[in-house]
Amino acid sequence: MADPVAASEGTDKLSLSEKGGAERPPRPARGDVVEVSVTALAHGGAGVSRTDEGYVVFVQGAIPGDRVRARIGKRKRAYAEARLIDVVEPSPDRIEPVADHPGAAWQVLPYELQLEHKARHVEDALRRIGKLDGFTLNPIVPAAEQWRYRNKLEFSFGTGEDGSLVCGFHAPGSWHEIVHIEDCMLQSGRGNEIRRALVDWARAKGYAAHDRRDRTGVLRHVVMREGRRTGEHQVRLVIAPGAGGIDAESLADAVPVDSLVLTELDSLGETTVGGESELIAGSAKIAEEVSGLRFRLSSEAFFQTNTEMAERLYAITGEAAALQGWERLFDLYCGIGTIGLTLAGRAGEVWGLELIEEAIADAIDNARANEISNARFFAGDTRLALRDLVEEAGRPDVVIVDPPRAGLSQKVVRRIIEAAPKRIVYVSCNPTTLAPNAAQLAEAGYSLGAVTPVDMFPQTPHVECVAVFDRA
């Protein structure tokens, strides 16, 4: 087997773990500090390097051309993950970061290089993991804004070194250390003002961050959502139960937003999902506009976190679907109906399927609010419900699928193949899970045509893409 690091900049841990050979280079111990040169970027964004003995080390925060010192963390037989300590010799491509933000790891790369690496990762995943060829890789679509583009962010509360309340993001590699953020450059200016007002209120009231180890403190997270086109803001404050609660009335006075939600969540995990939510002030939903349609977003509804690029993504999806006005369109993993509803005017009928019942309720409301009468939405697990949908609606002409990062299970792909659409448009946020799904479709007789990478998340290694499959 060829050396996977030398063979491709799109190195990932799967390829390394599959590497054969009886003799392996010696492994450094956990906690050891190594000095290595970075030669590539792996899927997921880490720098790829080798020790002098040839052992592969993935270094978060390092880029090709860097000579770095890094501390070994997780170890496997074929590779280790390491945390950057310092850059001994910077890459000629390295630029100064503009934001103190652990979630913007690629900001040290010029934006043009970010785009090159993302497009290369998409192609590499399809060719190397999917064993696919003959497709067309369209030029990557750059982001409309490189900073302050997110319409949703989740912040965590913690305790600073001086004992004060802090609000920000987890330090790299740490589950308890929170890096305080004053000006989050992925968030709008107004969003930053609202978050600072919330933190000032919490400090003035003497509220402490929740400590999962000893179960003290009340504040866990704050989830902030913004209607970029409407100017509406939602704040969902996540607290721990049994800690005395909070003064909701003073919170509403201190943080005047369009939607203020309080969620009580009893979980040892670092999550904002679930719990008991209560509307404190304003409306339960905020509005956003995409592709000429108006959508209502509830506090836990999925919606693309980059509004401007979501509009571009949906336009590319519509172009890929090539609808002529008579087709039966299935929108799988439809969420609140954004893709299906934006394409309803070009289809004969739209049938949406989504596991989360609250999202389906939102989709139905959004169809009604936009006076779209040819779209119907159903709650169900695609793996189990797709056959029933085909029996109810008939076989689809076009299927659009927009799954989570884990991609589709083999059984779901088989269900789609059974439905026998003429065309499948796959919207993927993870090329390494798109690739095996694409290979399964190709084996069943679908040919991969055009693939269009879309940069939804500048300053990060994440990339979205739209892939088109036609039945042979």
Short mmCIF file of C-alpha atoms in Angstrom, two decimals:
data_model
loop_
_atom_site.label_atom_id
_atom_site.label_comp_id
_atom_site.label_asym_id
_atom_site.label_seq_id
_atom_site.Cartn_x
_atom_site.Cartn_y
_atom_site.Cartn_z
CA MET A 1 0.00 0.00 0.00
CA ALA A 2 1.34 3.46 -0.86
CA ASP A 3 2.35 5.82 1.91
CA PRO A 4 -0.94 7.67 2.65
CA VAL A 5 0.83 10.81 3.86
CA ALA A 6 3.03 11.09 0.80
CA ALA A 7 0.20 10.13 -1.51
CA SER A 8 -2.29 12.77 -0.51
CA GLU A 9 -2.72 16.00 1.37
CA GLY A 10 -6.14 14.66 2.33
CA THR A 11 -4.67 12.30 4.90
CA ASP A 12 -7.06 11.00 7.50
CA LYS A 13 -6.76 8.67 10.46
CA LEU A 14 -8.67 5.86 8.76
CA SER A 15 -6.08 5.54 6.02
CA LEU A 16 -3.26 5.50 8.55
CA SER A 17 -4.90 2.90 10.77
CA GLU A 18 -5.25 0.65 7.72
CA LYS A 19 -1.57 0.93 6.85
CA GLY A 20 0.09 -2.45 6.79
CA GLY A 21 3.63 -3.53 7.47
CA ALA A 22 5.18 -5.65 10.23
CA GLU A 23 7.61 -3.03 11.49
CA ARG A 24 6.28 0.18 12.94
CA PRO A 25 8.24 3.21 14.11
CA PRO A 26 8.52 3.68 17.87
CA ARG A 27 5.74 5.66 19.50
CA PRO A 28 6.35 8.63 21.78
CA ALA A 29 4.60 8.42 25.16
CA ARG A 30 1.52 10.40 26.08
CA GLY A 31 2.68 13.79 27.38
CA ASP A 32 5.97 13.72 25.47
CA VAL A 33 6.97 16.87 23.58
CA VAL A 34 8.10 16.34 20.00
CA GLU A 35 9.52 18.74 17.42
CA VAL A 36 8.22 17.98 13.95
CA SER A 37 7.80 19.51 10.50
CA VAL A 38 4.29 19.72 9.06
CA THR A 39 3.84 18.61 5.46
CA ALA A 40 0.09 18.50 4.85
CA LEU A 41 -3.38 19.15 6.27
CA ALA A 42 -5.58 16.21 7.19
CA HIS A 43 -9.32 15.97 6.85
CA GLY A 44 -10.55 17.77 9.95
CA GLY A 45 -7.83 20.42 9.72
CA ALA A 46 -4.90 19.07 11.74
CA GLY A 47 -1.36 19.38 10.42
CA VAL A 48 0.27 16.10 9.34
CA SER A 49 3.85 15.44 10.43
CA ARG A 50 6.27 12.60 11.23
CA THR A 51 8.79 12.15 14.00
CA ASP A 52 12.39 11.46 13.02
CA GLU A 53 11.57 7.76 13.38
CA GLY A 54 8.64 8.07 10.96
CA TYR A 55 5.71 7.94 13.39
CA VAL A 56 2.77 10.06 12.20
CA VAL A 57 1.64 12.93 14.43
CA PHE A 58 -1.46 15.07 13.78
CA VAL A 59 -0.96 18.56 15.23
CA GLN A 60 -3.97 20.80 15.76
CA GLY A 61 -3.25 24.42 14.82
CA ALA A 62 -0.23 23.63 12.62
CA ILE A 63 -0.10 24.21 8.85
CA PRO A 64 2.14 22.89 6.04
CA GLY A 65 5.61 24.41 6.23
CA ASP A 66 5.57 24.88 10.01
CA ARG A 67 8.25 23.45 12.28
CA VAL A 68 6.50 23.06 15.64
CA ARG A 69 6.80 21.70 19.15
CA ALA A 70 3.75 19.72 20.20
CA ARG A 71 2.63 17.63 23.18
CA ILE A 72 1.43 14.08 22.47
CA GLY A 73 -2.14 13.30 23.53
CA LYS A 74 -4.11 10.32 22.22
CA ARG A 75 -1.99 7.56 20.73
CA LYS A 76 -2.81 4.79 18.29
CA ARG A 77 -0.59 2.16 16.68
CA ALA A 78 -0.18 4.19 13.52
CA TYR A 79 -0.51 7.79 14.68
CA ALA A 80 -0.93 10.20 17.58
CA GLU A 81 -2.83 13.43 18.11
CA ALA A 82 -0.83 16.31 19.54
CA ARG A 83 -1.48 19.79 20.83
CA LEU A 84 0.57 22.70 19.51
CA ILE A 85 2.90 24.27 22.08
CA ASP A 86 4.74 26.75 19.90
CA VAL A 87 5.84 27.36 16.31
CA VAL A 88 9.62 27.00 16.08
CA GLU A 89 9.81 28.02 12.40
CA PRO A 90 6.63 29.41 10.82
CA SER A 91 5.47 28.36 7.39
CA PRO A 92 5.98 31.02 4.70
CA ASP A 93 2.20 30.82 4.24
CA ARG A 94 1.38 31.51 7.90
CA ILE A 95 -0.29 34.86 8.65
CA GLU A 96 -1.08 36.56 11.95
CA PRO A 97 -4.44 35.60 13.47
CA VAL A 98 -6.94 38.43 13.80
CA ALA A 99 -9.24 36.82 16.37
CA ASP A 100 -8.65 35.26 19.78
CA HIS A 101 -10.90 32.37 18.93
CA PRO A 102 -10.22 28.62 19.37
CA GLY A 103 -12.98 27.86 16.85
CA ALA A 104 -11.18 29.63 13.99
CA ALA A 105 -8.18 27.35 13.63
CA TRP A 106 -7.54 28.10 9.95
CA GLN A 107 -7.37 31.87 10.30
CA VAL A 108 -3.56 31.57 10.12
CA LEU A 109 -3.95 30.49 6.47
CA PRO A 110 -4.63 33.07 3.74
CA TYR A 111 -8.22 32.66 2.60
CA GLU A 112 -7.22 31.61 -0.92
CA LEU A 113 -5.24 28.70 0.56
CA GLN A 114 -8.14 27.74 2.81
CA LEU A 115 -10.27 27.35 -0.32
CA GLU A 116 -7.59 25.32 -2.11
CA HIS A 117 -7.25 22.89 0.78
CA LYS A 118 -11.02 22.47 1.16
CA ALA A 119 -11.53 21.72 -2.52
CA ARG A 120 -8.63 19.27 -2.43
CA HIS A 121 -10.09 17.49 0.58
CA VAL A 122 -13.41 17.00 -1.22
CA GLU A 123 -11.71 15.55 -4.29
CA ASP A 124 -9.34 13.41 -2.23
CA ALA A 125 -12.16 11.88 -0.17
CA LEU A 126 -14.12 10.90 -3.27
CA ARG A 127 -11.12 9.47 -5.09
CA ARG A 128 -9.27 7.78 -2.21
CA ILE A 129 -12.05 6.77 0.20
CA GLY A 130 -14.83 6.38 -2.36
CA LYS A 131 -12.57 4.96 -5.10
CA LEU A 132 -14.51 7.14 -7.56
CA ASP A 133 -13.40 8.71 -10.82
CA GLY A 134 -14.91 10.41 -13.84
CA PHE A 135 -16.77 13.12 -11.91
CA THR A 136 -16.44 16.86 -12.46
CA LEU A 137 -15.16 18.92 -9.54
CA ASN A 138 -16.50 22.43 -9.97
CA PRO A 139 -14.58 25.40 -8.53
CA ILE A 140 -15.24 25.95 -4.85
CA VAL A 141 -17.75 28.71 -4.10
CA PRO A 142 -16.14 31.22 -1.71
CA ALA A 143 -17.97 32.64 1.28
CA ALA A 144 -19.74 35.97 1.00
CA GLU A 145 -18.19 37.10 4.29
CA GLN A 146 -14.98 35.80 5.85
CA TRP A 147 -15.84 37.05 9.36
CA ARG A 148 -19.02 37.73 11.38
CA TYR A 149 -21.02 35.33 9.25
CA ARG A 150 -22.62 32.99 11.79
CA ASN A 151 -26.28 33.33 12.68
CA LYS A 152 -26.01 30.88 15.59
CA LEU A 153 -23.34 30.34 18.25
CA GLU A 154 -23.15 28.40 21.49
CA PHE A 155 -21.04 29.80 24.31
CA SER A 156 -20.05 28.11 27.58
CA PHE A 157 -19.72 29.63 31.03
CA GLY A 158 -16.66 29.02 33.18
CA THR A 159 -14.56 30.43 35.98
CA GLY A 160 -11.51 32.57 35.30
CA GLU A 161 -8.20 32.36 37.14
CA ASP A 162 -9.30 35.25 39.38
CA GLY A 163 -12.56 33.49 40.20
CA SER A 164 -14.70 35.71 37.98
CA LEU A 165 -17.41 34.48 35.64
CA VAL A 166 -16.24 34.04 32.04
CA CYS A 167 -18.15 33.22 28.87
CA GLY A 168 -16.60 31.84 25.70
CA PHE A 169 -15.33 28.59 24.23
CA HIS A 170 -13.47 25.57 25.50
CA ALA A 171 -9.70 25.82 25.28
CA PRO A 172 -8.30 23.31 22.77
CA GLY A 173 -8.09 19.87 24.36
CA SER A 174 -9.81 20.93 27.59
CA TRP A 175 -13.29 20.03 28.85
CA HIS A 176 -13.27 22.47 31.77
CA GLU A 177 -11.13 25.51 30.80
CA ILE A 178 -13.18 28.23 29.10
CA VAL A 179 -11.47 30.94 27.00
CA HIS A 180 -13.34 34.19 27.64
CA ILE A 181 -14.41 36.04 24.48
CA GLU A 182 -15.17 39.75 24.46
CA ASP A 183 -15.52 40.23 20.72
CA CYS A 184 -16.35 37.03 18.87
CA MET A 185 -15.46 37.78 15.27
CA LEU A 186 -17.71 35.01 13.99
CA GLN A 187 -20.68 36.84 15.53
CA SER A 188 -22.28 40.13 14.49
CA GLY A 189 -21.58 43.31 16.41
CA ARG A 190 -25.11 43.37 17.80
CA GLY A 191 -24.82 39.75 18.89
CA ASN A 192 -21.65 40.59 20.81
CA GLU A 193 -23.40 43.49 22.53
CA ILE A 194 -26.26 41.22 23.65
CA ARG A 195 -23.87 38.58 25.00
CA ARG A 196 -21.84 41.17 26.93
CA ALA A 197 -25.05 42.52 28.46
CA LEU A 198 -25.95 38.99 29.56
CA VAL A 199 -22.54 38.43 31.16
CA ASP A 200 -22.66 41.81 32.92
CA TRP A 201 -26.10 40.91 34.30
CA ALA A 202 -24.89 37.51 35.53
CA ARG A 203 -21.84 39.00 37.22
CA ALA A 204 -23.90 41.72 38.87
CA LYS A 205 -26.31 39.08 40.21
CA GLY A 206 -23.45 36.93 41.47
CA TYR A 207 -24.30 33.85 39.42
CA ALA A 208 -21.53 31.27 39.06
CA ALA A 209 -20.73 28.87 36.24
CA HIS A 210 -21.95 25.32 36.71
CA ASP A 211 -19.18 22.91 37.72
CA ARG A 212 -19.95 19.42 36.48
CA ARG A 213 -17.50 17.88 38.94
CA ASP A 214 -19.08 19.09 42.18
CA ARG A 215 -22.50 20.09 40.72
CA THR A 216 -22.29 23.67 41.98
CA GLY A 217 -23.14 26.87 40.11
CA VAL A 218 -26.07 27.55 37.83
CA LEU A 219 -24.91 28.87 34.43
CA ARG A 220 -24.07 26.29 31.75
CA HIS A 221 -24.39 27.79 28.26
CA VAL A 222 -25.95 30.51 26.19
CA VAL A 223 -27.22 29.78 22.68
CA MET A 224 -27.57 32.86 20.49
CA ARG A 225 -29.46 32.99 17.21
CA GLU A 226 -29.88 35.91 14.82
CA GLY A 227 -32.10 36.57 11.84
CA ARG A 228 -29.51 38.09 9.55
CA ARG A 229 -32.13 39.42 7.14
CA THR A 230 -34.72 40.40 9.77
CA GLY A 231 -32.53 41.70 12.59
CA GLU A 232 -34.34 39.55 15.14
CA HIS A 233 -32.35 37.95 17.98
CA GLN A 234 -32.98 34.99 20.22
CA VAL A 235 -31.13 34.11 23.44
CA ARG A 236 -31.53 30.71 25.09
CA LEU A 237 -29.86 30.55 28.50
CA VAL A 238 -29.11 27.00 29.63
CA ILE A 239 -28.88 26.50 33.41
CA ALA A 240 -28.41 23.63 35.82
CA PRO A 241 -31.37 22.55 37.97
CA GLY A 242 -31.42 22.64 41.75
CA ALA A 243 -29.05 25.56 42.07
CA GLY A 244 -31.54 28.18 43.18
CA GLY A 245 -32.58 29.18 39.67
CA ILE A 246 -32.24 32.72 38.34
CA ASP A 247 -34.12 35.99 38.43
CA ALA A 248 -35.95 35.74 35.11
CA GLU A 249 -37.59 39.16 35.41
CA SER A 250 -34.29 41.01 35.77
CA LEU A 251 -32.83 38.90 32.95
CA ALA A 252 -35.59 40.05 30.61
CA ASP A 253 -34.90 43.66 31.58
CA ALA A 254 -31.13 43.31 31.10
CA VAL A 255 -31.28 41.41 27.80
CA PRO A 256 -34.11 42.85 25.66
CA VAL A 257 -34.34 40.54 22.63
CA ASP A 258 -37.09 39.27 20.36
CA SER A 259 -37.05 35.82 21.97
CA LEU A 260 -35.70 34.94 25.42
CA VAL A 261 -35.80 31.28 26.44
CA LEU A 262 -34.64 29.62 29.65
CA THR A 263 -33.66 25.93 29.52
CA GLU A 264 -33.11 23.85 32.64
CA LEU A 265 -30.84 20.95 31.73
CA ASP A 266 -29.60 18.20 34.03
CA SER A 267 -26.80 16.49 32.12
CA LEU A 268 -23.22 15.51 32.85
CA GLY A 269 -22.42 15.91 29.18
CA GLU A 270 -21.40 19.15 27.48
CA THR A 271 -24.62 19.71 25.54
CA THR A 272 -27.36 22.27 24.98
CA VAL A 273 -29.84 19.74 23.60
CA GLY A 274 -32.91 18.72 25.58
CA GLY A 275 -34.01 19.82 29.01
CA GLU A 276 -37.10 21.79 29.98
CA SER A 277 -37.48 25.13 28.20
CA GLU A 278 -39.61 28.11 29.16
CA LEU A 279 -40.29 31.28 27.20
CA ILE A 280 -39.27 34.23 29.40
CA ALA A 281 -39.97 37.13 27.05
CA GLY A 282 -40.91 37.83 23.45
CA SER A 283 -41.88 35.20 20.90
CA ALA A 284 -40.97 31.52 20.94
CA LYS A 285 -39.58 31.86 17.39
CA ILE A 286 -37.63 34.39 15.39
CA ALA A 287 -37.91 35.05 11.66
CA GLU A 288 -35.31 34.69 8.92
CA GLU A 289 -35.53 35.17 5.16
CA VAL A 290 -33.84 32.96 2.57
CA SER A 291 -34.36 32.84 -1.19
CA GLY A 292 -37.36 35.15 -0.97
CA LEU A 293 -39.11 33.00 1.66
CA ARG A 294 -39.69 33.75 5.31
CA PHE A 295 -38.97 31.06 7.91
CA ARG A 296 -39.81 30.90 11.61
CA LEU A 297 -37.06 29.33 13.72
CA SER A 298 -37.75 27.76 17.09
CA SER A 299 -34.99 27.65 19.69
CA GLU A 300 -33.68 24.16 18.84
CA ALA A 301 -34.57 23.99 15.14
CA PHE A 302 -31.79 23.16 12.68
CA PHE A 303 -30.99 25.96 10.28
CA GLN A 304 -27.81 26.55 8.30
CA THR A 305 -25.59 28.78 10.45
CA ASN A 306 -24.50 30.99 7.55
CA THR A 307 -27.61 32.62 6.10
CA GLU A 308 -25.97 34.24 3.09
CA MET A 309 -24.21 31.04 2.05
CA ALA A 310 -27.28 28.90 2.79
CA GLU A 311 -29.02 30.90 0.08
CA ARG A 312 -26.15 30.15 -2.29
CA LEU A 313 -26.11 26.48 -1.28
CA TYR A 314 -29.83 26.13 -1.96
CA ALA A 315 -29.43 27.81 -5.35
CA ILE A 316 -26.68 25.32 -6.29
CA THR A 317 -28.91 22.48 -5.05
CA GLY A 318 -31.74 23.77 -7.22
CA GLU A 319 -29.46 23.97 -10.25
CA ALA A 320 -28.28 20.42 -9.59
CA ALA A 321 -31.86 19.14 -9.28
CA ALA A 322 -32.64 20.63 -12.74
CA LEU A 323 -36.38 20.60 -12.08
CA GLN A 324 -38.76 21.32 -14.96
CA GLY A 325 -41.97 21.84 -12.99
CA TRP A 326 -43.59 18.38 -13.06
CA GLU A 327 -41.30 16.28 -10.87
CA ARG A 328 -42.08 14.55 -7.60
CA LEU A 329 -39.33 15.72 -5.25
CA PHE A 330 -38.39 13.97 -2.00
CA ASP A 331 -36.57 16.15 0.56
CA LEU A 332 -34.97 13.75 3.06
CA TYR A 333 -33.67 15.04 6.39
CA CYS A 334 -35.69 18.12 5.51
CA GLY A 335 -35.47 19.87 8.90
CA ILE A 336 -37.80 22.87 8.92
CA GLY A 337 -38.30 22.55 5.16
CA THR A 338 -35.85 25.12 3.86
CA ILE A 339 -34.53 23.25 0.80
CA GLY A 340 -37.86 21.71 -0.23
CA LEU A 341 -39.76 24.96 0.13
CA THR A 342 -37.20 26.98 -1.84
CA LEU A 343 -37.59 24.47 -4.71
CA ALA A 344 -41.36 23.95 -4.47
CA GLY A 345 -42.08 26.54 -7.16
CA ARG A 346 -40.03 24.51 -9.65
CA ALA A 347 -41.42 21.06 -8.77
CA GLY A 348 -44.76 19.37 -9.27
CA GLU A 349 -44.88 18.25 -5.65
CA VAL A 350 -42.54 18.16 -2.63
CA TRP A 351 -42.53 15.50 0.09
CA GLY A 352 -40.37 16.16 3.13
CA LEU A 353 -39.22 13.58 5.68
CA GLU A 354 -37.54 14.36 9.00
CA LEU A 355 -37.11 12.48 12.29
CA ILE A 356 -37.71 15.42 14.64
CA GLU A 357 -41.42 16.11 15.05
CA GLU A 358 -40.92 19.73 16.15
CA ALA A 359 -38.99 20.43 12.94
CA ILE A 360 -41.83 18.95 10.85
CA ALA A 361 -44.30 21.19 12.69
CA ASP A 362 -42.07 24.15 11.78
CA ALA A 363 -41.90 22.98 8.14
CA ILE A 364 -45.68 22.77 7.90
CA ASP A 365 -46.03 26.24 9.43
CA ASN A 366 -43.39 27.63 7.05
CA ALA A 367 -45.18 26.17 4.02
CA ARG A 368 -48.45 27.73 5.18
CA ALA A 369 -46.84 31.10 5.93
CA ASN A 370 -45.29 31.24 2.46
CA GLU A 371 -48.53 30.07 0.79
CA ILE A 372 -46.89 26.96 -0.67
CA SER A 373 -49.55 24.35 -1.30
CA ASN A 374 -47.63 21.60 -3.14
CA ALA A 375 -45.40 20.58 -0.21
CA ARG A 376 -46.23 17.96 2.43
CA PHE A 377 -44.07 17.01 5.42
CA PHE A 378 -43.94 13.89 7.55
CA ALA A 379 -42.11 12.91 10.73
CA GLY A 380 -40.22 9.62 10.61
CA ASP A 381 -36.87 7.87 10.55
CA THR A 382 -35.75 7.75 6.92
CA ARG A 383 -34.40 4.23 7.42
CA LEU A 384 -37.86 3.00 8.39
CA ALA A 385 -40.25 5.51 6.85
CA LEU A 386 -38.96 5.94 3.30
CA ARG A 387 -40.74 2.82 2.05
CA ASP A 388 -43.99 4.09 3.54
CA LEU A 389 -43.45 7.47 1.91
CA VAL A 390 -42.95 5.83 -1.49
CA GLU A 391 -46.14 3.82 -0.98
CA GLU A 392 -48.02 7.01 -0.03
CA ALA A 393 -46.60 9.42 -2.62
CA GLY A 394 -45.29 7.20 -5.40
CA ARG A 395 -41.71 6.87 -6.60
CA PRO A 396 -39.72 10.12 -6.61
CA ASP A 397 -38.21 11.61 -9.72
CA VAL A 398 -35.60 13.51 -7.71
CA VAL A 399 -34.33 12.93 -4.18
CA ILE A 400 -32.50 15.61 -2.23
CA VAL A 401 -30.73 14.37 0.87
CA ASP A 402 -29.04 16.61 3.45
CA PRO A 403 -27.87 14.32 6.27
CA PRO A 404 -25.90 15.20 9.42
CA ARG A 405 -22.09 14.94 9.52
CA ALA A 406 -22.21 11.18 10.07
CA GLY A 407 -23.72 10.77 6.59
CA LEU A 408 -26.12 7.99 5.65
CA SER A 409 -26.12 4.44 6.95
CA GLN A 410 -25.79 1.72 4.34
CA LYS A 411 -29.41 0.76 4.98
CA VAL A 412 -30.66 4.29 4.27
CA VAL A 413 -28.68 4.32 1.01
CA ARG A 414 -30.31 1.00 0.10
CA ARG A 415 -33.73 2.48 0.81
CA ILE A 416 -32.97 5.42 -1.51
CA ILE A 417 -31.78 3.02 -4.21
CA GLU A 418 -35.02 1.03 -3.79
CA ALA A 419 -37.00 4.24 -4.33
CA ALA A 420 -35.27 4.44 -7.73
CA PRO A 421 -35.16 8.21 -8.34
CA LYS A 422 -33.72 9.31 -11.64
CA ARG A 423 -31.53 11.86 -9.88
CA ILE A 424 -30.10 12.20 -6.36
CA VAL A 425 -28.73 15.50 -5.09
CA TYR A 426 -26.61 14.92 -2.00
CA VAL A 427 -25.86 17.97 0.17
CA SER A 428 -22.92 17.00 2.39
CA CYS A 429 -21.15 18.75 5.24
CA ASN A 430 -18.49 16.04 5.51
CA PRO A 431 -16.72 14.69 2.41
CA THR A 432 -15.31 11.69 4.32
CA THR A 433 -18.86 10.39 4.96
CA LEU A 434 -20.13 11.44 1.54
CA ALA A 435 -17.44 9.28 -0.11
CA PRO A 436 -18.57 5.81 1.10
CA ASN A 437 -22.21 6.73 0.46
CA ALA A 438 -21.24 7.81 -3.07
CA ALA A 439 -19.39 4.53 -3.62
CA GLN A 440 -22.50 2.55 -2.58
CA LEU A 441 -24.65 4.55 -4.99
CA ALA A 442 -22.12 4.03 -7.78
CA GLU A 443 -22.12 0.28 -7.15
CA ALA A 444 -25.92 0.33 -7.52
CA GLY A 445 -25.70 1.96 -10.94
CA TYR A 446 -25.75 5.69 -10.17
CA SER A 447 -23.07 7.80 -11.80
CA LEU A 448 -21.49 10.71 -9.95
CA GLY A 449 -21.58 13.79 -12.17
CA ALA A 450 -20.71 17.24 -10.84
CA VAL A 451 -19.51 18.02 -7.31
CA THR A 452 -19.52 21.63 -6.10
CA PRO A 453 -17.69 22.51 -2.87
CA VAL A 454 -19.17 25.47 -0.97
CA ASP A 455 -17.35 27.36 1.77
CA MET A 456 -19.95 27.86 4.49
CA PHE A 457 -17.42 28.18 7.32
CA PRO A 458 -14.41 30.43 6.62
CA GLN A 459 -11.46 30.21 9.08
CA THR A 460 -12.33 26.56 9.80
CA PRO A 461 -11.54 23.28 7.99
CA HIS A 462 -15.22 22.47 7.42
CA VAL A 463 -16.58 22.40 3.88
CA GLU A 464 -20.01 21.74 2.39
CA CYS A 465 -20.54 20.28 -1.06
CA VAL A 466 -23.34 19.38 -3.46
CA ALA A 467 -22.97 16.11 -5.40
CA VAL A 468 -25.23 14.96 -8.27
CA PHE A 469 -25.95 11.30 -9.05
CA ASP A 470 -27.89 10.10 -12.09
CA ARG A 471 -29.33 6.62 -12.56
CA ALA A 472 -27.62 4.86 -15.43
#
